Amino acid sequence: MLVGCMPLVLMVVFALVLQQRRSNWSQVVLKRVLPALSDQYSCEVSADAPSFHTDFVTGKMNVVDLPVKQPQITNIKSRYRPDETLHGNCSSHNSRPAANLTWIINGHLAKNSQLIRYPRIKEQHEKETSTLGLRFLVEPRHFTSGRLKIRCSASIGNLYWQSTEKSIEEEKPRPPQPATPSPTYGNDVLDKDFRDTNRRWPEMNKLPEEHQRSVDETMASNGAAAWAATAPWSLLALLLASR
Ligand SMILES: *[C@@H]1O[C@H](CO)[C@@H](O)[C@H](O)[C@H]1NC(C)=O
Ligand SMILES: *[C@@H]1O[C@H](CO)[C@@H](O)[C@H](O)[C@H]1NC(C)=O
Ligand SMILES: *[C@@H]1O[C@H](CO)[C@@H](O)[C@H](O)[C@H]1NC(C)=O
């Protein structure tokens, strides 16, 4: 009942990083994996006499370096006037591979025309920083109870999902001069308008279920590395046992 993992040299490495307490005949758990271990792996099973039947499966393992910090929102003020242009960035620093970024405005994915894509920046140890710009004209309808919420999320496959939210206040027009009538639009109208378009902001800190699970898994894998199985960034951790 021999189990062999290729490339052969890495068997030695496996022996060093194997967490025996958490490993058994159907899965291996490794500690302190390094990006250099990303490779294609095959595990082979051989039966004893009389059949000497052998079989093997192959899978790709990617070792992922997760960002240390949640995505950072920059150059966005805390107050905007309606009809002012909001223009800022979101960056996720130092991961391998680079994180995918998305912008969400009041609970809705930003349109392509509102995004500015920047090339990834290469960092040390083959890590990368991704940046996604957001630019749009702030309109009265964006504010509900005087607030506009923008959120940037960063993800790496199904192993990592983190987001940062910024709440922006509506800057009211200057107080009217004594003789001038007050502004023509009022909150009642805006709130109604807002409800009509059925915009709803998801509950704070409530990630989609799937993502929540991924974050947990990420923590379980020491926060630094994770395995991949069928698709890229999922996980192979598989040794086959003989019958
Ligand atoms: C191996 O360990 C995993 C996780 O602890 C468990 O789900 C699985 O059933 C175990 N398999 C065997 C063959 O013991
Ligand atoms: C956004 O980031 C890019 C790339 O780092 C930079 O060139 C650009 O000036 C930034 N824009 C803003 C509004 O911060
Ligand atoms: C980013 O998104 C693209 C398209 O959905 C996907 O192919 C790629 O694997 C993603 N990259 C990461 C690091 O999650």
Short mmCIF file of C-alpha atoms in Angstrom, two decimals, residues 4 23 36 56 67 76 79 87 89 98 135 151 162 170 172 182 201 216 225:
data_model
loop_
_atom_site.label_atom_id
_atom_site.label_comp_id
_atom_site.label_asym_id
_atom_site.label_seq_id
_atom_site.Cartn_x
_atom_site.Cartn_y
_atom_site.Cartn_z
CA GLY A 4 3.64 8.25 -4.03
CA SER A 23 -3.96 14.29 7.96
CA ALA A 36 7.26 27.53 -4.93
CA PHE A 56 -3.37 7.73 -9.99
CA PRO A 67 -3.53 40.24 1.34
CA ILE A 76 -12.79 59.93 -1.70
CA ARG A 79 -19.05 64.77 1.79
CA HIS A 87 -13.36 60.11 -8.27
CA ASN A 89 -9.52 54.42 -5.95
CA ALA A 98 -3.56 39.77 -7.53
CA ARG A 135 -15.70 57.85 -11.14
CA ARG A 151 -18.22 49.57 -0.98
CA GLN A 162 -13.00 41.20 2.14
CA GLU A 170 -24.71 64.80 1.28
CA LYS A 172 -26.29 70.56 1.55
CA SER A 182 -35.27 77.61 0.23
CA TRP A 201 -28.20 48.37 1.04
CA ASP A 216 -13.61 30.92 7.53
CA ALA A 225 -1.71 29.78 2.26
#
